[in-house]
């Protein structure tokens, strides 16, 4: 298949992320989760996931940024590093990387062609995500990566990435998100995420949540390292274009390292990644290596500045904890006379909690409600009603369903010293990113 044909073939499969390909009336909840399809697919491909060591990451927030920082550290160390993250913002190829570079179109098409040749031997057709996981693992084996950094798609226990057998598992944190799939309490969600922990492996916890410790220990990791106890952020200061951090790990204390990511929450993500890198390498990293990695890492769609005069910020925060982190980061490092929020969300969100966490200023800010092009998108009128209940005036709330048009209107109306923040969903952020040239 050529690239265009490969994309059409991939898109013909059920996509639980967007709701595409799911027949009307079918319950989307994971009522009968299984690893049978991905196991069958990878077996037919020769079990490529057994050909390389891996570090497996899950968590409610921060896992993609942590994966990118970890990848940058291992690449700076001189390793050949594959990485798999999700979802993507603009092109599906973003999910599969080698040494931080997105897989090319021809390589991607060749991978999907190989998967397509074995799919016919599986009784139950794999999903969009399962195909991507199998393709990524196949490529990592083909290019002989020294290690793969793999982020789960959802949860952990029943996620397609869990055909891996990883010596290091990372759980950034556990909060309430995707409750319709993973459970209504943090304990239930932690149980799902704990499914990636292998017996006898090393577990890195990016958040100290004592009530969840027994859940993780049941999986019998040989060793557990926890943020605040075994590694920590000793100092975190705002700097031009990012942070200046001191991080202490069990092996070393790294001082005055510039981290090229915005937001105070990124310091802990960096500490979690650095601890994980040390564990994989079995030694501390040279300070120069950490400086190179931290100074070059990028995490698109995470407090990403994509325009100035007015300042345009994209952030994929989509749950209460993420929105609170965004609000804190804006308060600390992005003061503004007036701010316009371009917001869209997925169905199932508590929209009143959404605005309480985002905390726009009713006196100076305004909100433009929009929606991503997915069947899971929340009606923007529902968001607008919540914005009014929050306390914004009727003249400060607009509904513009198309993301590009919403961003264009925000830019048109903003003063040169104002800010525009696009948030609420990675799908909205991806659409905004793609529309930037037209919006300006």
Coordinates of C-alpha atoms in Angstrom, one line a residue:
X1 CA 0.0 0.0 0.0
X2 CA 1.1 3.6 -0.6
X3 CA 0.7 6.1 2.3
X4 CA -2.7 7.3 1.3
X5 CA -4.1 3.8 0.9
X6 CA -2.5 2.8 4.2
X7 CA -4.2 5.6 6.0
X8 CA -7.6 4.8 4.5
X9 CA -7.1 1.1 5.5
X10 CA -6.2 2.1 9.1
X11 CA -9.2 4.5 9.3
X12 CA -11.5 1.7 8.2
X13 CA -11.0 0.0 11.6
X14 CA -13.0 0.7 14.8
X15 CA -11.5 3.6 16.7
X16 CA -12.4 3.7 20.3
X17 CA -10.6 7.1 20.8
X18 CA -12.9 9.0 18.4
X19 CA -15.9 6.7 18.2
X20 CA -15.5 6.2 14.5
X21 CA -16.5 2.8 13.1
X22 CA -18.6 1.8 16.1
X23 CA -22.1 0.8 15.0
X24 CA -25.0 2.9 16.3
X25 CA -26.4 1.5 19.6
X26 CA -23.2 -0.4 20.5
X27 CA -22.0 0.3 24.0
X28 CA -18.5 1.8 23.8
X29 CA -17.6 0.8 27.4
X30 CA -14.9 -1.8 27.8
X31 CA -17.3 -4.4 29.2
X32 CA -15.4 -7.3 27.8
X33 CA -11.7 -6.2 27.6
X34 CA -9.3 -8.6 26.0
X35 CA -5.7 -8.8 24.9
X36 CA -6.5 -11.7 22.5
X37 CA -6.6 -9.6 19.3
X38 CA -3.3 -7.8 20.0
X39 CA -1.7 -11.0 21.1
X40 CA -2.8 -12.8 17.9
X41 CA -1.6 -9.9 15.8
X42 CA 1.9 -9.6 17.4
X43 CA 2.2 -13.4 17.3
X44 CA 1.6 -13.5 13.5
X45 CA 4.2 -10.7 13.2
X46 CA 6.8 -12.8 15.1
X47 CA 6.3 -11.4 18.6
X48 CA 8.4 -8.3 17.9
X49 CA 7.8 -6.9 21.4
X50 CA 10.1 -9.6 22.8
X51 CA 13.0 -8.3 20.7
X52 CA 13.8 -5.2 22.7
X53 CA 13.7 -4.0 26.3
X54 CA 11.1 -1.5 27.2
X55 CA 9.9 1.1 29.8
X56 CA 6.2 1.1 30.1
X57 CA 4.3 4.3 31.3
X58 CA 0.8 5.0 32.5
X59 CA -0.9 7.7 34.6
X60 CA -3.8 10.1 34.6
X61 CA -1.7 13.1 33.7
X62 CA 1.8 13.8 32.6
X63 CA 2.6 10.5 31.0
X64 CA 3.2 11.8 27.5
X65 CA 5.6 14.6 28.7
X66 CA 7.3 12.1 31.0
X67 CA 7.8 9.7 28.0
X68 CA 9.2 12.5 25.9
X69 CA 11.7 13.7 28.6
X70 CA 12.7 10.0 29.2
X71 CA 13.2 9.5 25.5
X72 CA 15.3 12.7 25.2
X73 CA 17.5 11.5 28.1
X74 CA 18.2 8.1 26.6
X75 CA 18.9 9.5 23.2
X76 CA 21.3 12.0 24.7
X77 CA 23.0 9.0 26.3
X78 CA 23.6 7.7 22.8
X79 CA 21.0 4.9 22.7
X80 CA 18.8 4.0 19.8
X81 CA 15.4 4.8 21.3
X82 CA 11.9 4.0 20.0
X83 CA 8.9 5.7 21.5
X84 CA 5.2 5.2 21.3
X85 CA 2.7 7.9 22.6
X86 CA -0.9 8.7 22.0
X87 CA -3.1 10.3 20.9
X88 CA -1.6 12.3 18.1
X89 CA -2.3 16.0 17.4
X90 CA -2.0 16.4 13.6
X91 CA -0.8 13.2 12.0
X92 CA -1.1 9.6 13.3
X93 CA 2.6 9.1 12.5
X94 CA 3.4 11.3 15.5
X95 CA 2.7 8.3 17.7
X96 CA 5.7 6.3 16.5
X97 CA 9.2 7.8 16.9
X98 CA 12.8 6.8 16.5
X99 CA 15.2 9.0 18.5
X100 CA 12.6 11.7 18.8
X101 CA 11.9 11.8 15.1
X102 CA 8.5 10.9 13.6
X103 CA 8.3 7.9 11.4
X104 CA 8.3 8.7 7.7
X105 CA 5.4 8.1 5.4
X106 CA 7.0 5.3 3.4
X107 CA 8.1 3.4 6.5
X108 CA 4.7 3.9 8.1
X109 CA 2.9 2.6 4.9
X110 CA 5.2 -0.4 4.8
X111 CA 4.4 -1.2 8.5
X112 CA 0.7 -1.1 7.9
X113 CA 1.1 -3.2 4.8
X114 CA 2.7 -5.9 6.9
X115 CA 0.0 -5.8 9.5
X116 CA -2.7 -5.9 6.8
X117 CA -1.2 -9.1 5.4
X118 CA -1.6 -11.0 8.7
X119 CA -4.9 -9.4 9.8
X120 CA -6.9 -11.8 7.5
X121 CA -5.8 -14.7 9.7
X122 CA -7.5 -13.1 12.8
X123 CA -11.2 -13.9 13.4
X124 CA -11.9 -10.7 15.3
X125 CA -10.6 -7.7 13.4
X126 CA -8.2 -5.5 15.5
X127 CA -9.0 -1.9 16.4
X128 CA -7.2 1.2 15.1
X129 CA -5.1 1.4 18.3
X130 CA -4.2 -2.3 18.3
X131 CA -2.9 -2.0 14.7
X132 CA -0.8 1.0 15.7
X133 CA 0.7 -0.8 18.7
X134 CA 1.5 -3.9 16.6
X135 CA 3.1 -1.7 13.9
X136 CA 5.2 0.3 16.4
X137 CA 6.5 -2.9 18.0
X138 CA 7.3 -4.4 14.6
X139 CA 9.2 -1.3 13.6
X140 CA 11.1 -1.1 16.9
X141 CA 12.3 -4.7 16.3
X142 CA 13.2 -4.0 12.7
X143 CA 15.4 -1.0 13.5
X144 CA 16.9 -2.8 16.5
X145 CA 16.1 -0.2 19.2
X146 CA 18.2 -0.4 22.4
X147 CA 15.0 0.4 24.3
X148 CA 11.4 1.4 23.6
X149 CA 9.6 4.0 25.8
X150 CA 5.9 3.0 25.5
X151 CA 2.9 5.0 26.8
X152 CA -0.4 3.2 27.4
X153 CA -3.4 4.4 25.5
X154 CA -5.9 3.9 28.3
X155 CA -5.6 2.4 31.8
X156 CA -3.0 -0.4 31.6
X157 CA -4.2 -3.9 32.4
X158 CA -6.2 -4.3 29.2
X159 CA -4.4 -1.8 27.1
X160 CA -2.9 -3.2 23.8
X161 CA 0.6 -2.1 24.9
X162 CA 0.4 -4.6 27.8
X163 CA 1.7 -7.4 25.6
X164 CA 5.0 -5.9 26.6
X165 CA 7.0 -7.4 29.4
X166 CA 8.9 -4.4 30.8
X167 CA 11.5 -4.4 33.5
X168 CA 10.6 -0.8 34.5
X169 CA 7.0 0.5 34.9
X170 CA 6.2 4.1 35.5
X171 CA 2.9 5.4 36.9
X172 CA 3.0 9.2 36.9
X173 CA -0.1 9.7 39.1
X174 CA -3.7 8.4 39.5
X175 CA -6.8 10.7 39.4
X176 CA -10.3 10.6 38.2
X177 CA -10.5 10.4 34.5
X178 CA -12.1 8.0 32.0
X179 CA -14.2 6.7 34.8
X180 CA -16.7 5.2 32.3
X181 CA -13.9 2.7 31.4
X182 CA -11.6 2.4 34.3
X183 CA -13.9 2.8 37.4
X184 CA -15.5 5.4 39.6
X185 CA -12.8 5.7 42.3
X186 CA -9.1 6.3 42.3
X187 CA -8.6 2.8 43.8
X188 CA -10.4 1.2 40.9
X189 CA -8.5 3.3 38.4
X190 CA -5.2 2.4 40.2
X191 CA -6.0 -1.3 39.9
X192 CA -6.3 -0.9 36.1
X193 CA -3.1 1.1 35.8
X194 CA -1.2 -1.3 38.1
X195 CA -1.8 -4.0 35.4
X196 CA 1.4 -2.9 33.6
X197 CA 3.6 -3.8 36.6
X198 CA 5.5 -7.1 36.0
X199 CA 6.3 -9.4 38.9
X200 CA 9.9 -8.7 39.9
X201 CA 10.2 -5.5 38.0
X202 CA 11.0 -2.0 39.2
X203 CA 8.2 0.5 39.7
X204 CA 8.6 4.3 39.5
X205 CA 5.7 6.3 41.1
X206 CA 5.6 10.0 40.1
X207 CA 3.2 10.8 42.9
X208 CA 3.1 9.7 46.5
X209 CA -0.4 8.4 47.1
X210 CA -0.2 6.2 50.2
X211 CA -3.8 4.9 49.9
X212 CA -2.8 3.3 46.6
X213 CA 0.4 1.7 47.7
X214 CA -1.2 -1.7 48.7
X215 CA -2.7 -1.9 45.2
X216 CA 0.7 -1.5 43.5
X217 CA 2.5 -3.8 46.0
X218 CA 0.0 -6.6 45.1
X219 CA 1.6 -6.8 41.7
X220 CA 4.9 -7.7 43.5
X221 CA 7.4 -5.4 42.0
X222 CA 10.9 -6.1 43.3
X223 CA 11.6 -2.4 44.0
X224 CA 9.4 0.7 44.1
X225 CA 10.7 4.3 44.0
X226 CA 8.3 7.0 44.9
X227 CA 8.4 10.8 44.3
X228 CA 9.0 12.7 47.4
X229 CA 10.7 9.8 49.1
X230 CA 13.3 8.3 46.8
X231 CA 13.6 11.1 44.3
X232 CA 12.4 14.7 44.3
X233 CA 12.4 18.2 42.9
X234 CA 14.6 20.2 45.3
X235 CA 14.1 23.5 43.5
X236 CA 11.9 24.6 40.7
X237 CA 12.2 28.2 39.4
X238 CA 10.5 30.0 36.5
X239 CA 13.0 30.7 33.7
X240 CA 12.7 32.3 30.2
X241 CA 11.2 29.6 28.0
X242 CA 10.9 27.0 30.7
X243 CA 12.1 26.0 34.2
X244 CA 15.4 25.9 36.1
X245 CA 15.4 22.8 38.3
X246 CA 17.4 20.9 40.9
X247 CA 16.5 17.2 41.0
X248 CA 17.7 14.6 43.5
X249 CA 17.6 10.9 42.6
X250 CA 18.9 7.9 44.5
X251 CA 22.1 8.2 42.5
X252 CA 22.9 11.9 42.2
X253 CA 21.7 15.5 42.6
X254 CA 21.4 17.5 39.4
X255 CA 21.6 21.2 40.0
X256 CA 20.6 24.3 37.9
X257 CA 19.3 22.3 34.9
X258 CA 17.3 24.3 32.3
X259 CA 14.1 22.4 31.3
X260 CA 12.6 23.7 28.1
X261 CA 8.9 23.0 29.1
X262 CA 6.4 25.4 30.5
X263 CA 4.5 24.8 33.8
X264 CA 5.6 23.9 37.3
X265 CA 4.2 20.4 37.0
X266 CA 6.8 19.6 34.4
X267 CA 9.6 19.6 37.0
X268 CA 8.1 16.5 38.6
X269 CA 7.6 14.8 35.2
X270 CA 11.3 15.5 34.6
X271 CA 12.3 14.0 37.9
X272 CA 10.3 10.9 37.2
X273 CA 11.9 10.5 33.8
X274 CA 15.4 11.1 35.2
X275 CA 14.9 8.5 37.9
X276 CA 13.6 6.0 35.3
X277 CA 16.5 6.7 33.0
X278 CA 19.0 6.0 35.8
X279 CA 17.3 2.8 36.6
X280 CA 17.5 1.6 33.0
X281 CA 21.1 2.6 32.6
X282 CA 22.2 1.4 36.1
X283 CA 24.1 4.6 36.8
X284 CA 23.7 8.4 37.1
X285 CA 23.8 10.4 33.9
X286 CA 26.5 13.0 33.2
X287 CA 25.2 16.5 34.0
X288 CA 26.0 17.5 30.4
X289 CA 23.7 14.7 29.1
X290 CA 20.9 15.9 31.3
X291 CA 21.4 19.5 30.2
X292 CA 21.3 18.4 26.6
X293 CA 18.1 16.4 27.0
X294 CA 16.2 18.8 29.2
X295 CA 17.2 21.8 27.1
X296 CA 16.1 20.2 23.8
X297 CA 12.9 18.3 24.8
X298 CA 9.6 19.5 23.3
X299 CA 6.1 18.4 24.2
X300 CA 3.6 19.7 21.6
X301 CA 0.2 20.6 22.9
X302 CA 1.4 20.9 26.5
X303 CA 1.6 24.6 27.4
X304 CA 3.0 25.1 23.9
X305 CA 3.5 28.6 22.8
X306 CA 2.6 28.8 19.0
X307 CA 2.1 32.5 18.4
X308 CA 2.9 35.9 19.8
X309 CA 1.1 39.3 19.7
X310 CA -1.3 38.0 20.7
X311 CA 0.3 35.1 22.6
X312 CA -1.3 31.8 21.6
X313 CA -0.9 28.8 24.0
X314 CA -2.1 25.3 23.3
X315 CA -2.6 22.9 26.2
X316 CA -4.4 19.5 26.0
X317 CA -5.6 19.5 29.6
X318 CA -8.9 17.6 29.7
X319 CA -9.6 16.6 33.3
X320 CA -9.9 18.6 36.5
X321 CA -6.3 17.9 37.7
X322 CA -4.9 18.9 34.3
X323 CA -7.0 22.1 34.1
X324 CA -5.8 23.1 37.6
X325 CA -2.2 22.6 36.5
X326 CA -2.9 24.7 33.5
X327 CA -4.5 27.4 35.5
X328 CA -1.6 27.5 38.0
X329 CA 1.0 27.6 35.2
X330 CA -0.9 30.5 33.5
X331 CA -1.0 32.4 36.8
X332 CA 2.7 31.9 37.5
X333 CA 4.2 32.5 34.1
X334 CA 1.7 34.1 31.7
X335 CA 0.2 37.1 33.3
X336 CA -2.2 38.9 30.9
X337 CA -4.5 41.9 30.7
X338 CA -7.2 39.8 29.1
X339 CA -7.4 36.2 28.1
X340 CA -9.6 34.3 25.6
X341 CA -10.1 30.6 26.2
X342 CA -11.0 28.5 23.1
X343 CA -12.4 25.4 24.8
X344 CA -13.8 22.1 23.7
X345 CA -14.3 18.9 25.6
X346 CA -15.4 15.3 25.2
X347 CA -18.8 14.0 26.4
X348 CA -18.9 12.7 29.9
X349 CA -17.1 15.7 31.5
X350 CA -18.5 17.5 34.4
X351 CA -18.7 20.9 32.7
X352 CA -19.2 22.9 36.0
X353 CA -16.0 21.3 37.5
X354 CA -14.3 22.0 34.1
X355 CA -14.7 25.8 34.5
X356 CA -14.1 25.8 38.3
X357 CA -10.7 24.1 37.6
X358 CA -9.9 26.3 34.6
X359 CA -10.9 29.4 36.6
X360 CA -11.2 32.2 33.9
X361 CA -11.6 35.7 35.3
X362 CA -15.2 36.8 34.8
X363 CA -14.1 40.4 34.8
X364 CA -11.5 40.3 32.0
X365 CA -11.7 37.0 30.2
X366 CA -13.9 35.5 27.6
X367 CA -14.6 32.0 26.3
X368 CA -15.2 30.7 22.8
X369 CA -16.8 27.2 22.9
X370 CA -16.0 24.8 20.1
X371 CA -15.8 21.1 19.3
X372 CA -13.4 18.6 17.7
X373 CA -14.5 16.6 14.7
X374 CA -15.2 13.4 16.6
X375 CA -18.4 11.7 17.5
X376 CA -17.3 11.9 21.2
X377 CA -17.2 15.7 21.2
X378 CA -19.4 17.6 23.7
X379 CA -22.0 20.0 22.2
X380 CA -20.3 23.4 22.6
X381 CA -23.7 24.9 23.7
X382 CA -23.4 22.7 26.8
X383 CA -20.0 24.3 27.5
X384 CA -21.4 27.7 26.9
X385 CA -24.2 27.2 29.4
X386 CA -21.6 26.1 32.0
X387 CA -19.5 29.2 31.3
X388 CA -22.5 31.3 32.0
X389 CA -23.2 29.4 35.3
X390 CA -19.6 29.9 36.3
X391 CA -20.1 33.7 36.1
X392 CA -19.0 34.9 32.7
X393 CA -21.3 37.5 31.1
X394 CA -23.4 36.7 28.1
X395 CA -21.3 39.0 25.9
X396 CA -18.1 37.1 27.0
X397 CA -19.3 33.7 25.8
X398 CA -19.4 32.7 22.2
X399 CA -20.2 29.4 20.4
X400 CA -18.2 28.7 17.2
X401 CA -18.4 25.0 16.4
X402 CA -15.4 24.8 14.0
X403 CA -12.1 24.9 15.8
X404 CA -10.2 26.8 13.1
X405 CA -12.9 29.5 12.9
X406 CA -13.0 29.8 16.7
X407 CA -9.2 30.3 16.9
X408 CA -9.4 32.7 14.0
X409 CA -12.0 34.8 15.8
X410 CA -10.0 34.8 19.0
X411 CA -6.9 36.1 17.2
X412 CA -8.9 38.7 15.2
X413 CA -10.5 40.1 18.4
X414 CA -7.4 40.0 20.6
X415 CA -5.1 42.9 21.4
X416 CA -1.4 42.5 20.9
X417 CA -0.9 42.1 24.6
X418 CA -3.7 39.7 25.1
X419 CA -3.5 35.9 25.4
X420 CA -5.4 33.0 23.7
X421 CA -5.5 29.6 25.4
X422 CA -6.8 26.6 23.5
X423 CA -7.6 23.8 25.9
X424 CA -10.1 21.1 27.1
X425 CA -9.2 18.3 24.7
X426 CA -6.1 17.1 22.8
X427 CA -8.4 16.7 19.7
X428 CA -9.3 20.4 19.9
X429 CA -5.6 21.3 20.4
X430 CA -4.6 19.2 17.4
X431 CA -7.3 20.9 15.2
X432 CA -6.1 24.3 16.4
X433 CA -2.5 23.5 15.6
X434 CA -3.4 22.4 12.1
X435 CA -5.5 25.5 11.5
X436 CA -2.9 28.0 12.7
X437 CA -1.7 29.2 9.3
X438 CA -5.3 29.9 8.2
X439 CA -6.3 31.3 11.6
X440 CA -3.6 34.0 11.4

